[in-house]
Amino acid sequence: KNQVEQSPQSLIILEGKNCTLQCNYTVSPFSNLRWYKQDTGRGPVSLTIMTFSENTKSNGRYTATLDADTKQSSLHITASQLSDSASYICVVSANSGYSTLTFGKGTMLLVSP
Amino acid sequence: DTEVTQTPKHLVMGMTNKKSLKCEQHMGHRAMYWYKQKAKKPPELMFVYSYEKLSINESVPSRFSPECPNSSLLNLHLHALQPEDSALYLCASSQAGGPSGYNEQFFGPGTRLTVL
């Protein structure tokens, strides 16, 4: 069964600090891994998409890494801002098809002033 | 235009009401999706339309009835819902062929549904 596990479940950090969120997956056959940011009551917004051949990808202060061998990914947030407070969801796509996205339960990040 | 819009933003309905959720995109995407998301849970896929035809129904109760009148619009008709159907309903779209490869899914802001 395809699964995506995220840790920690929730995290509180001070504004300006860095943090790293983790994602472990067992999805086969693997196609790509995405990180989404979801504000409360809003739809998810894509941050990064990586295929198995990509080890790292950045989007502003967000940097995602992928280790396809260990089936692990991380999302590093640099110099956090209050607006970074949201749920960060790791989503893994299997090869082809429409209903092939496996969602993690997300990490709820709170950036405190 | 890289936006998926959904209306209404909020909806409160009784168990005997009939209502509809609407979703629209103008990115030329030919795959559109409905998801249901409960609080603190990940989205759950409900329906997928590909080229305006229903491709996937994830065993959703018949009180939810999807409709895709054209390539830009997706509706979800609601009838005789239960209180446990209260949730955030998300619409998404992608290039045809699904979300594999770099066919990114774009999500709308959602409709917050409360069933009394």
Coordinates of C-alpha atoms in Angstrom, one line a residue:
Chain A
K1 CA 0.0 0.0 0.0
N2 CA 1.3 3.4 -1.0
Q3 CA 2.1 5.6 2.1
V4 CA 3.6 9.0 2.8
E5 CA 4.7 9.8 6.4
Q6 CA 5.6 13.2 7.5
S7 CA 7.3 14.5 10.6
P8 CA 7.1 16.3 12.8
Q9 CA 3.3 16.5 13.0
S10 CA 3.6 20.1 14.2
L11 CA 6.4 22.6 14.8
I12 CA 6.7 26.0 16.4
I13 CA 9.7 28.2 15.6
L14 CA 10.7 31.8 16.1
E15 CA 10.5 34.2 13.2
G16 CA 13.8 34.4 11.4
K17 CA 14.9 30.8 12.3
N18 CA 15.3 28.0 9.9
C19 CA 13.5 24.6 10.0
T20 CA 13.4 21.3 8.2
L21 CA 10.4 19.1 7.6
Q22 CA 10.7 15.4 6.8
C23 CA 8.8 13.1 4.4
N24 CA 9.3 9.3 4.0
Y25 CA 7.4 7.5 1.4
T26 CA 6.6 4.0 0.1
V27 CA 5.1 4.7 -3.3
S28 CA 5.7 2.5 -6.3
P29 CA 6.4 3.0 -9.1
F30 CA 7.7 6.4 -8.1
S31 CA 7.1 9.3 -10.5
N32 CA 7.6 12.5 -8.6
L33 CA 7.4 14.2 -5.2
R34 CA 5.8 17.5 -4.5
W35 CA 5.7 19.8 -1.5
Y36 CA 2.6 21.9 -1.1
K37 CA 1.8 24.8 1.3
Q38 CA -1.7 25.0 2.5
D39 CA -3.1 27.9 4.5
T40 CA -6.0 27.0 6.8
G41 CA -9.2 26.8 4.8
R42 CA -7.4 27.3 1.5
G43 CA -6.3 25.1 -1.3
P44 CA -2.8 23.7 -1.5
V45 CA -0.2 25.7 -3.4
S46 CA 2.7 23.9 -5.0
L47 CA 6.2 24.8 -3.8
T48 CA 8.4 22.2 -5.6
I49 CA 8.1 19.1 -7.8
M50 CA 11.0 16.7 -8.1
T51 CA 11.5 13.5 -10.1
F52 CA 13.8 10.7 -9.0
S53 CA 16.8 12.2 -10.9
E54 CA 16.6 15.5 -9.0
N55 CA 18.4 15.7 -5.6
T56 CA 17.5 19.3 -4.7
K57 CA 15.3 22.1 -5.9
S58 CA 14.8 25.6 -4.5
N59 CA 11.9 28.0 -4.6
G60 CA 13.0 31.2 -2.9
R61 CA 13.5 30.4 0.8
Y62 CA 12.2 26.9 0.3
T63 CA 14.7 24.1 -0.6
A64 CA 13.5 20.5 -1.1
T65 CA 15.8 17.5 -1.2
L66 CA 15.1 14.0 -2.4
D67 CA 16.9 10.8 -1.8
A68 CA 15.2 8.2 -4.1
D69 CA 17.3 5.4 -2.7
T70 CA 16.2 5.9 0.9
K71 CA 12.8 7.2 -0.2
Q72 CA 13.1 10.3 1.9
S73 CA 12.6 14.0 1.2
S74 CA 13.0 17.1 3.3
L75 CA 11.8 20.7 3.0
H76 CA 14.1 23.3 4.4
I77 CA 12.7 26.8 5.2
T78 CA 15.3 29.5 5.6
A79 CA 14.8 32.8 7.6
S80 CA 11.2 32.0 8.4
Q81 CA 8.5 34.6 8.2
L82 CA 5.1 34.9 9.9
S83 CA 3.5 34.2 6.6
D84 CA 5.2 30.8 6.5
S85 CA 2.7 29.6 9.2
A86 CA 0.7 26.9 7.3
S87 CA 0.4 23.2 6.8
Y88 CA 3.1 21.7 4.6
I89 CA 2.1 18.6 2.7
C90 CA 4.3 16.1 1.0
V91 CA 2.6 14.4 -2.0
V92 CA 4.0 11.5 -4.0
S93 CA 2.9 10.6 -7.5
A94 CA 3.1 7.1 -8.9
N95 CA 3.7 6.6 -12.6
S96 CA 0.8 7.5 -14.8
G97 CA -2.9 7.7 -14.2
Y98 CA -5.1 10.1 -12.5
S99 CA -5.7 8.9 -9.0
T100 CA -2.1 8.3 -8.2
L101 CA -1.3 11.0 -5.7
T102 CA -0.6 9.9 -2.2
F103 CA -0.9 12.7 0.3
G104 CA 1.0 12.9 3.6
K105 CA -0.9 14.2 6.6
G106 CA 1.1 17.4 6.7
T107 CA 3.3 19.2 9.1
M108 CA 1.6 22.2 10.8
L109 CA 4.2 25.0 11.1
L110 CA 3.6 28.0 13.3
V111 CA 6.1 30.9 13.1
S112 CA 6.0 32.9 16.2
P113 CA 7.1 36.6 16.5
Chain B
D1 CA -4.1 32.8 -16.0
T2 CA -2.9 30.1 -13.6
E3 CA -5.9 30.2 -11.3
V4 CA -8.6 27.8 -10.3
T5 CA -11.6 29.5 -8.9
Q6 CA -14.4 28.0 -6.8
T7 CA -17.7 29.4 -5.7
P8 CA -19.1 29.8 -3.2
K9 CA -16.4 30.2 -0.6
H10 CA -18.7 29.1 2.2
L11 CA -22.0 27.1 2.1
V12 CA -24.3 26.1 4.8
M13 CA -27.1 23.8 3.9
G14 CA -29.7 21.5 5.5
M15 CA -30.0 17.8 4.9
T16 CA -33.0 18.3 2.6
N17 CA -31.4 21.1 0.5
K18 CA -30.1 20.8 -3.0
K19 CA -27.0 23.0 -3.8
S20 CA -24.1 23.1 -6.2
L21 CA -20.4 23.9 -6.0
K22 CA -18.8 25.4 -9.0
C23 CA -15.2 25.3 -10.2
E24 CA -13.6 27.1 -13.2
Q25 CA -10.2 27.2 -14.8
H26 CA -8.9 28.8 -18.0
M27 CA -5.5 27.2 -18.3
G28 CA -6.6 24.8 -21.0
H29 CA -6.4 21.8 -18.6
R30 CA -8.4 18.8 -19.7
A31 CA -8.3 17.0 -16.4
M32 CA -10.3 18.3 -13.5
Y33 CA -10.7 16.8 -10.0
W34 CA -12.9 17.0 -6.9
Y35 CA -11.4 16.4 -3.5
K36 CA -12.9 16.3 0.0
Q37 CA -10.7 17.4 2.9
K38 CA -11.7 17.1 6.6
A39 CA -9.9 19.2 9.2
K40 CA -6.3 18.2 9.8
K41 CA -6.5 15.5 7.2
P42 CA -5.1 15.3 3.7
P43 CA -7.4 15.7 0.7
E44 CA -9.3 12.6 -0.5
L45 CA -9.9 12.2 -4.2
M46 CA -13.6 12.0 -5.1
F47 CA -13.9 12.3 -8.9
V48 CA -11.7 12.8 -11.9
Y49 CA -12.9 14.2 -15.3
S50 CA -10.8 13.8 -18.4
Y51 CA -11.8 15.5 -21.6
E52 CA -15.2 16.3 -20.0
K53 CA -15.9 12.6 -19.3
L54 CA -16.0 11.0 -15.8
S55 CA -12.8 8.9 -15.5
I56 CA -12.8 8.0 -11.9
N57 CA -15.4 7.8 -9.1
E58 CA -13.8 6.8 -5.9
S59 CA -16.9 5.1 -4.6
V60 CA -18.5 8.4 -3.7
P61 CA -22.1 8.2 -2.4
S62 CA -24.8 9.2 -5.0
R63 CA -25.8 12.2 -3.0
F64 CA -22.7 13.8 -4.6
S65 CA -23.2 14.2 -8.4
P66 CA -20.5 15.7 -10.5
E67 CA -20.9 17.4 -13.8
C68 CA -18.5 18.8 -16.4
P69 CA -20.5 20.9 -18.8
N70 CA -17.4 22.1 -20.8
S71 CA -13.6 22.0 -20.6
S72 CA -13.4 25.0 -18.2
L73 CA -16.2 24.2 -15.8
L74 CA -16.7 21.5 -13.1
N75 CA -19.8 21.3 -10.9
L76 CA -20.6 19.2 -7.9
H77 CA -24.3 18.9 -7.2
L78 CA -25.3 18.1 -3.6
H79 CA -28.5 16.6 -2.4
A80 CA -29.6 15.0 0.9
L81 CA -26.2 15.4 2.5
Q82 CA -25.4 14.3 6.0
P83 CA -23.6 16.3 8.7
E84 CA -20.5 14.2 8.3
D85 CA -20.2 15.5 4.7
S86 CA -19.2 18.9 6.2
A87 CA -15.7 19.5 4.9
L88 CA -13.6 21.7 2.6
Y89 CA -14.2 20.7 -1.0
L90 CA -11.3 21.3 -3.3
C91 CA -11.3 21.5 -7.0
A92 CA -8.1 20.9 -9.0
S93 CA -7.0 20.8 -12.6
S94 CA -4.0 19.5 -14.6
Q95 CA -2.9 18.7 -18.1
A96 CA -4.6 15.6 -19.5
G97 CA -2.8 12.4 -18.6
G98 CA -3.0 13.0 -14.9
P99 CA -0.6 14.3 -12.3
S100 CA 2.3 12.1 -13.2
G101 CA 5.5 13.6 -14.5
Y102 CA 5.4 17.4 -14.4
N103 CA 1.7 17.6 -14.9
E104 CA 1.2 19.7 -11.9
Q105 CA -2.2 19.9 -10.2
F106 CA -3.4 23.4 -9.5
F107 CA -5.9 23.6 -6.6
G108 CA -8.6 26.1 -6.1
P109 CA -9.2 27.8 -2.7
G110 CA -12.0 25.4 -1.8
T111 CA -15.6 25.7 -0.6
R112 CA -16.2 25.3 3.1
L113 CA -19.4 23.2 3.4
T114 CA -21.4 22.9 6.5
V115 CA -24.3 20.5 6.6
L116 CA -26.8 21.1 9.5

